[in-house]
Amino acid sequence: MNAPSICAVPPAAYTELLDYLRQSGSTLSPAEAIVSALKQWIAAGRTLAAPVRGYQWKCLFLPEATRVRMKYRDDYHHAEVVGDELIFRGKAVSPRQMTMEIAGDGRNAWRDLWLRLPGERNWANAALLRAKLERQAALPQPSPATAMTAAVKTMSDALNAALMLIEHVDHQTKTMSERRLPKHRRADDTLTDDH
């Protein structure tokens, strides 16, 4: 199959990609980043049917490949979610068991454990993630009628904007005069047909 070797990328998306590569300190060229993104997108599409695996820690779900870290006496101890289990020192443990193995009794796993979810660059404290999740759950969910009303208003605004644009273009075309017509030319600008 002969695929075209050049694909058009919208300028706004390309600029956004360049900004992201610069800000993230990536060493990838834009072309390499696009190829990598396409490969990841294709791979993600192939695995959509696969069940999501991970460890359920009370209200917080830790997807597979989540890294778990705890600092104790200037040492970092790491665990990882593999399949549906949290693996620490080669065995499946709970977050509480991990903190007890590291520091003994009297530790709060929510406070002491830091998580790096797949695709994230930074570590986040488990207690802060749980609090954020609880705040989101406490927010009132819009009723279907409210959502429909908002959608109708947005569609109405879009239609009104389109109508205004059409009226503006129509007005411009009606009032625009042809500048090349003789009545709009100065006498000095007209050329004679003398040969």
mmCIF file of C-alpha atoms in Angstrom:
data_model
loop_
_atom_site.group_PDB
_atom_site.id
_atom_site.type_symbol
_atom_site.label_atom_id
_atom_site.label_comp_id
_atom_site.label_asym_id
_atom_site.label_seq_id
_atom_site.Cartn_x
_atom_site.Cartn_y
_atom_site.Cartn_z
ATOM 1 C CA MET A 1 0.000 0.000 0.000
ATOM 2 C CA ASN A 2 1.384 3.400 -0.948
ATOM 3 C CA ALA A 3 0.482 5.760 1.853
ATOM 4 C CA PRO A 4 1.238 9.441 1.424
ATOM 5 C CA SER A 5 4.474 10.395 3.120
ATOM 6 C CA ILE A 6 3.245 13.810 4.225
ATOM 7 C CA CYS A 7 0.245 14.273 6.497
ATOM 8 C CA ALA A 8 -1.179 17.669 7.343
ATOM 9 C CA VAL A 9 -1.288 18.589 11.026
ATOM 10 C CA PRO A 10 -3.473 21.568 11.923
ATOM 11 C CA PRO A 11 -1.229 24.545 12.784
ATOM 12 C CA ALA A 12 -2.834 25.060 16.208
ATOM 13 C CA ALA A 13 -2.235 21.416 17.165
ATOM 14 C CA TYR A 14 1.349 21.572 15.891
ATOM 15 C CA THR A 15 2.023 24.740 17.902
ATOM 16 C CA GLU A 16 0.522 23.122 20.995
ATOM 17 C CA LEU A 17 2.764 20.087 20.463
ATOM 18 C CA LEU A 18 5.865 22.285 20.120
ATOM 19 C CA ASP A 19 4.956 24.162 23.319
ATOM 20 C CA TYR A 20 4.396 20.895 25.189
ATOM 21 C CA LEU A 21 7.693 19.397 24.004
ATOM 22 C CA ARG A 22 9.531 22.558 25.036
ATOM 23 C CA GLN A 23 7.843 22.796 28.464
ATOM 24 C CA SER A 24 8.265 19.106 29.282
ATOM 25 C CA GLY A 25 11.933 19.148 28.286
ATOM 26 C CA SER A 26 11.408 16.306 25.834
ATOM 27 C CA THR A 27 14.229 15.426 23.468
ATOM 28 C CA LEU A 28 11.785 14.144 20.846
ATOM 29 C CA SER A 29 11.402 15.973 17.574
ATOM 30 C CA PRO A 30 7.820 16.906 16.623
ATOM 31 C CA ALA A 31 7.782 14.106 14.017
ATOM 32 C CA GLU A 32 8.964 11.537 16.586
ATOM 33 C CA ALA A 33 6.333 12.732 19.067
ATOM 34 C CA ILE A 34 3.592 12.425 16.445
ATOM 35 C CA VAL A 35 4.703 8.895 15.522
ATOM 36 C CA SER A 36 4.851 7.915 19.202
ATOM 37 C CA ALA A 37 1.397 9.384 19.858
ATOM 38 C CA LEU A 38 -0.072 7.537 16.880
ATOM 39 C CA LYS A 39 1.431 4.235 18.006
ATOM 40 C CA GLN A 40 0.107 4.739 21.541
ATOM 41 C CA TRP A 41 -3.323 5.688 20.200
ATOM 42 C CA ILE A 42 -3.455 2.555 18.042
ATOM 43 C CA ALA A 43 -2.287 0.381 20.953
ATOM 44 C CA ALA A 44 -4.881 1.960 23.253
ATOM 45 C CA GLY A 45 -7.594 1.263 20.711
ATOM 46 C CA ARG A 46 -6.575 -2.364 20.569
ATOM 47 C CA THR A 47 -6.687 -2.744 24.342
ATOM 48 C CA LEU A 48 -9.999 -0.928 24.897
ATOM 49 C CA ALA A 49 -11.794 -4.241 25.214
ATOM 50 C CA ALA A 50 -9.327 -5.459 27.833
ATOM 51 C CA PRO A 51 -10.645 -5.209 31.403
ATOM 52 C CA VAL A 52 -9.108 -2.494 33.563
ATOM 53 C CA ARG A 53 -6.959 -4.020 36.255
ATOM 54 C CA GLY A 54 -5.749 -2.428 39.429
ATOM 55 C CA TYR A 55 -5.945 -2.311 43.209
ATOM 56 C CA GLN A 56 -9.055 -0.951 44.947
ATOM 57 C CA TRP A 57 -7.963 0.853 48.123
ATOM 58 C CA LYS A 58 -11.257 1.704 49.801
ATOM 59 C CA CYS A 59 -12.598 4.644 47.721
ATOM 60 C CA LEU A 60 -9.395 5.086 45.693
ATOM 61 C CA PHE A 61 -8.723 2.926 42.625
ATOM 62 C CA LEU A 62 -5.053 2.457 41.744
ATOM 63 C CA PRO A 63 -4.735 1.325 38.109
ATOM 64 C CA GLU A 64 -2.185 -1.295 37.168
ATOM 65 C CA ALA A 65 1.392 0.097 37.030
ATOM 66 C CA THR A 66 0.691 2.659 39.770
ATOM 67 C CA ARG A 67 3.857 3.223 41.808
ATOM 68 C CA VAL A 68 3.571 3.526 45.604
ATOM 69 C CA ARG A 69 6.316 5.140 47.686
ATOM 70 C CA MET A 70 6.981 5.736 51.372
ATOM 71 C CA LYS A 71 9.880 7.607 52.937
ATOM 72 C CA TYR A 72 11.088 6.360 56.306
ATOM 73 C CA ARG A 73 14.363 7.395 57.979
ATOM 74 C CA ASP A 74 15.841 8.905 54.817
ATOM 75 C CA ASP A 75 15.088 5.777 52.765
ATOM 76 C CA TYR A 76 12.471 5.413 50.059
ATOM 77 C CA HIS A 77 10.527 2.166 49.876
ATOM 78 C CA HIS A 78 8.653 1.344 46.670
ATOM 79 C CA ALA A 79 5.783 -0.916 45.675
ATOM 80 C CA GLU A 80 3.830 -1.311 42.458
ATOM 81 C CA VAL A 81 0.331 -2.344 41.467
ATOM 82 C CA VAL A 82 0.645 -5.489 39.355
ATOM 83 C CA GLY A 83 -2.615 -6.905 38.087
ATOM 84 C CA ASP A 84 -5.056 -6.569 40.974
ATOM 85 C CA GLU A 85 -2.459 -6.606 43.755
ATOM 86 C CA LEU A 86 -0.092 -4.191 45.456
ATOM 87 C CA ILE A 87 3.324 -5.883 45.336
ATOM 88 C CA PHE A 88 5.909 -4.895 47.965
ATOM 89 C CA ARG A 89 9.157 -6.846 48.393
ATOM 90 C CA GLY A 90 7.848 -9.582 46.133
ATOM 91 C CA LYS A 91 4.551 -10.260 47.881
ATOM 92 C CA ALA A 92 0.994 -8.947 47.755
ATOM 93 C CA VAL A 93 0.196 -6.555 50.615
ATOM 94 C CA SER A 94 -2.350 -3.943 51.570
ATOM 95 C CA PRO A 95 -1.234 -0.315 51.934
ATOM 96 C CA ARG A 96 -1.489 -0.692 55.721
ATOM 97 C CA GLN A 97 0.664 -3.846 55.658
ATOM 98 C CA MET A 98 3.251 -1.996 53.579
ATOM 99 C CA THR A 99 3.529 0.833 56.120
ATOM 100 C CA MET A 100 3.723 -1.670 59.000
ATOM 101 C CA GLU A 101 6.527 -3.632 57.304
ATOM 102 C CA ILE A 102 8.476 -0.428 56.742
ATOM 103 C CA ALA A 103 7.940 1.496 59.973
ATOM 104 C CA GLY A 104 6.056 -0.765 62.352
ATOM 105 C CA ASP A 105 2.700 -0.013 63.968
ATOM 106 C CA GLY A 106 1.231 3.437 64.455
ATOM 107 C CA ARG A 107 1.472 4.644 60.869
ATOM 108 C CA ASN A 108 -1.325 6.107 58.760
ATOM 109 C CA ALA A 109 -1.068 4.685 55.245
ATOM 110 C CA TRP A 110 -3.164 7.502 53.769
ATOM 111 C CA ARG A 111 -0.781 10.103 55.162
ATOM 112 C CA ASP A 112 2.504 8.236 54.609
ATOM 113 C CA LEU A 113 2.064 6.790 51.122
ATOM 114 C CA TRP A 114 2.663 8.719 47.929
ATOM 115 C CA LEU A 115 1.323 7.554 44.586
ATOM 116 C CA ARG A 116 2.384 8.043 41.002
ATOM 117 C CA LEU A 117 -0.434 6.998 38.729
ATOM 118 C CA PRO A 118 0.335 5.727 35.213
ATOM 119 C CA GLY A 119 1.033 8.598 32.842
ATOM 120 C CA GLU A 120 1.726 11.082 35.646
ATOM 121 C CA ARG A 121 5.107 12.691 36.235
ATOM 122 C CA ASN A 122 4.626 13.761 39.831
ATOM 123 C CA TRP A 123 3.928 11.925 43.053
ATOM 124 C CA ALA A 124 0.713 12.726 44.932
ATOM 125 C CA ASN A 125 -0.096 12.049 48.557
ATOM 126 C CA ALA A 126 -2.769 9.361 48.970
ATOM 127 C CA ALA A 127 -4.727 11.417 51.524
ATOM 128 C CA LEU A 128 -4.866 14.396 49.157
ATOM 129 C CA LEU A 129 -6.064 12.203 46.282
ATOM 130 C CA ARG A 130 -8.745 10.699 48.528
ATOM 131 C CA ALA A 131 -9.881 14.158 49.695
ATOM 132 C CA LYS A 132 -10.078 15.374 46.096
ATOM 133 C CA LEU A 133 -12.150 12.335 45.128
ATOM 134 C CA GLU A 134 -14.495 12.874 48.093
ATOM 135 C CA ARG A 135 -14.937 16.570 47.208
ATOM 136 C CA GLN A 136 -15.849 15.629 43.639
ATOM 137 C CA ALA A 137 -18.331 13.025 44.875
ATOM 138 C CA ALA A 138 -19.939 15.596 47.194
ATOM 139 C CA LEU A 139 -20.641 18.029 44.360
ATOM 140 C CA PRO A 140 -24.277 18.000 43.313
ATOM 141 C CA GLN A 141 -24.744 16.179 40.044
ATOM 142 C CA PRO A 142 -26.776 18.086 37.452
ATOM 143 C CA SER A 143 -30.158 16.615 36.678
ATOM 144 C CA PRO A 144 -30.839 15.454 33.112
ATOM 145 C CA ALA A 145 -33.209 18.405 32.689
ATOM 146 C CA THR A 146 -30.465 20.847 33.723
ATOM 147 C CA ALA A 147 -28.012 19.249 31.304
ATOM 148 C CA MET A 148 -30.563 19.400 28.475
ATOM 149 C CA THR A 149 -31.321 23.063 29.253
ATOM 150 C CA ALA A 150 -27.612 23.905 29.109
ATOM 151 C CA ALA A 151 -27.243 22.020 25.809
ATOM 152 C CA VAL A 152 -30.258 23.811 24.309
ATOM 153 C CA LYS A 153 -28.894 27.212 25.382
ATOM 154 C CA THR A 154 -25.482 26.423 23.882
ATOM 155 C CA MET A 155 -27.036 25.279 20.599
ATOM 156 C CA SER A 156 -29.247 28.378 20.514
ATOM 157 C CA ASP A 157 -26.236 30.637 21.086
ATOM 158 C CA ALA A 158 -24.317 28.861 18.314
ATOM 159 C CA LEU A 159 -27.225 29.240 15.884
ATOM 160 C CA ASN A 160 -27.622 32.934 16.756
ATOM 161 C CA ALA A 161 -23.903 33.489 16.182
ATOM 162 C CA ALA A 162 -24.134 31.721 12.813
ATOM 163 C CA LEU A 163 -27.137 33.841 11.802
ATOM 164 C CA MET A 164 -25.323 37.041 12.790
ATOM 165 C CA LEU A 165 -22.320 35.970 10.737
ATOM 166 C CA ILE A 166 -24.529 35.242 7.724
ATOM 167 C CA GLU A 167 -26.236 38.631 8.082
ATOM 168 C CA HIS A 168 -22.855 40.357 8.307
ATOM 169 C CA VAL A 169 -21.544 38.613 5.190
ATOM 170 C CA ASP A 170 -24.794 39.347 3.345
ATOM 171 C CA HIS A 171 -24.569 43.025 4.306
ATOM 172 C CA GLN A 172 -20.929 43.178 3.203
ATOM 173 C CA THR A 173 -21.689 41.671 -0.188
ATOM 174 C CA LYS A 174 -24.620 44.033 -0.805
ATOM 175 C CA THR A 175 -22.757 47.203 0.148
ATOM 176 C CA MET A 176 -19.413 46.323 -1.379
ATOM 177 C CA SER A 177 -18.916 48.208 -4.573
ATOM 178 C CA GLU A 178 -16.796 47.056 -7.428
ATOM 179 C CA ARG A 179 -13.774 49.337 -7.352
ATOM 180 C CA ARG A 180 -12.847 48.655 -10.959
ATOM 181 C CA LEU A 181 -16.019 50.172 -12.383
ATOM 182 C CA PRO A 182 -15.462 53.509 -14.170
ATOM 183 C CA LYS A 183 -17.625 55.555 -11.789
ATOM 184 C CA HIS A 184 -15.236 54.699 -8.929
ATOM 185 C CA ARG A 185 -12.024 55.520 -10.794
ATOM 186 C CA ARG A 186 -10.220 58.792 -10.889
ATOM 187 C CA ALA A 187 -9.684 60.350 -14.275
ATOM 188 C CA ASP A 188 -5.908 59.931 -13.913
ATOM 189 C CA ASP A 189 -6.262 56.171 -13.351
ATOM 190 C CA THR A 190 -8.019 55.361 -16.572
ATOM 191 C CA LEU A 191 -5.886 54.213 -19.447
ATOM 192 C CA THR A 192 -6.593 55.240 -22.939
ATOM 193 C CA ASP A 193 -6.811 52.765 -25.753
ATOM 194 C CA ASP A 194 -4.275 54.636 -27.882
ATOM 195 C CA HIS A 195 -1.897 52.313 -29.631
#
